[in-house]
């Protein structure tokens, strides 16, 4: 086999893009979509998924999550591990969680604390590695 052009090829799918719905093959390299091509026109791939009869759609973004958070006198059911796994299983590829600022704390303190709750900045050691997980600052009164 010649050197693979892609790490992954998804072939035969009905692809849903912002501009069209139709037959397409998708080439992936280093975990990112590199090309959406006409059926049968991709180069070789290390792995191929036959997606005939299936829809291939972009992942959803959930812009409002509260994971591993204390809310009044209770705590949310999901932490970053279970919440991001559940999100991925449902087709959500990115969440935006709230970094809640403690009374008397600064926004920078809240971001640093939330990064720690998430497992740090190394995606190999944290739930952050399951899906994209930027933070949204939630400022409170002092």
C-alpha positions in Angstrom: 0.0 0.0 0.0 1.4 3.5 -0.8 2.0 5.9 2.0 -1.4 6.9 3.4 -2.4 10.4 2.5 -4.9 10.5 5.4 -5.1 8.9 8.8 -8.8 8.2 8.3 -11.1 8.2 5.3 -14.9 8.2 5.8 -16.4 7.1 2.5 -19.8 6.8 1.0 -21.5 9.1 3.5 -24.3 11.6 3.0 -22.4 14.6 4.3 -24.2 17.5 5.9 -22.3 20.8 5.6 -23.3 24.4 6.0 -23.7 24.7 2.3 -25.1 21.4 1.1 -26.3 17.8 1.8 -24.9 15.2 -0.5 -22.7 12.2 -1.2 -19.1 12.9 0.0 -15.9 11.3 1.3 -14.0 12.9 4.2 -10.3 12.8 4.7 -8.9 13.2 8.3 -5.3 13.9 9.3 -4.0 14.4 12.8 -7.6 14.3 14.2 -8.9 17.1 12.0 -11.0 17.1 8.8 -8.6 18.1 6.0 -10.9 17.7 3.0 -14.5 16.9 2.0 -14.3 15.4 -1.5 -16.4 13.9 -4.2 -17.1 10.2 -3.7 -14.2 8.0 -4.8 -11.6 10.9 -5.1 -9.7 10.7 -1.8 -6.2 9.3 -1.8 -5.2 6.4 0.4 -5.8 6.3 4.1 -4.4 4.3 7.0 -8.0 3.4 8.1 -11.3 3.6 6.1 -14.8 3.7 7.5 -17.6 2.6 5.1 -20.4 5.1 5.9 -22.8 4.1 3.1 -26.4 4.8 4.1 -25.3 7.0 7.0 -25.4 10.8 7.6 -22.1 12.5 8.4 -22.7 15.7 10.4 -20.6 18.2 12.2 -20.6 17.9 16.0 -22.8 20.1 18.1 -21.6 22.8 20.5 -23.3 23.1 23.9 -22.6 26.8 24.9 -24.1 26.6 28.4 -22.9 23.8 30.8 -22.4 23.6 34.5 -20.1 20.6 35.2 -18.8 19.7 38.6 -20.3 22.9 40.1 -21.9 23.7 43.4 -25.3 25.3 42.7 -26.8 26.8 45.8 -27.3 23.9 48.2 -26.6 21.1 45.7 -23.9 19.9 43.3 -24.4 19.2 39.6 -24.7 15.5 38.7 -21.9 15.3 36.2 -18.2 16.1 36.6 -15.9 16.8 33.6 -15.2 13.1 33.1 -18.8 11.9 32.9 -20.2 15.1 31.4 -17.8 15.2 28.5 -18.2 11.5 27.8 -22.0 11.9 27.7 -21.7 14.9 25.5 -19.5 13.0 23.0 -21.9 10.1 23.0 -24.7 12.5 22.0 -22.7 14.1 19.2 -21.6 17.2 21.1 -17.9 17.9 20.3 -17.5 21.1 22.2 -18.9 22.5 25.4 -18.5 25.9 27.0 -18.6 25.5 30.8 -18.9 28.4 33.3 -15.9 29.2 35.5 -17.8 30.4 38.6 -16.1 33.2 40.5 -16.0 32.9 44.3 -17.2 35.9 46.3 -14.2 38.1 46.8 -12.2 36.3 44.1 -11.0 37.5 40.8 -12.0 36.3 37.3 -8.4 35.0 36.9 -8.7 33.0 40.1 -11.9 31.5 38.8 -10.3 30.4 35.5 -7.3 28.9 37.3 -9.5 27.1 39.8 -11.7 25.7 37.0 -8.7 24.5 35.0 -7.7 22.6 38.1 -11.2 21.1 38.5 -11.0 20.0 34.8 -7.7 18.3 35.4 -5.2 20.9 34.4 -4.0 22.0 31.0 -2.6 18.7 29.8 -5.5 17.0 27.7 -3.8 13.6 28.1 -4.5 13.7 31.8 -7.9 15.4 32.0 -11.5 15.1 31.0 -10.7 18.1 28.7 -9.3 15.6 26.3 -12.7 13.9 25.5 -14.0 17.0 23.7 -13.2 20.7 23.3 -13.9 22.6 26.5 -13.3 26.3 26.5 -14.5 28.3 29.6 -16.9 31.2 30.0 -16.3 33.6 32.9 -19.2 34.0 35.3 -18.6 37.1 37.3 -20.3 37.5 40.7 -20.8 40.4 43.0 -18.2 41.0 45.6 
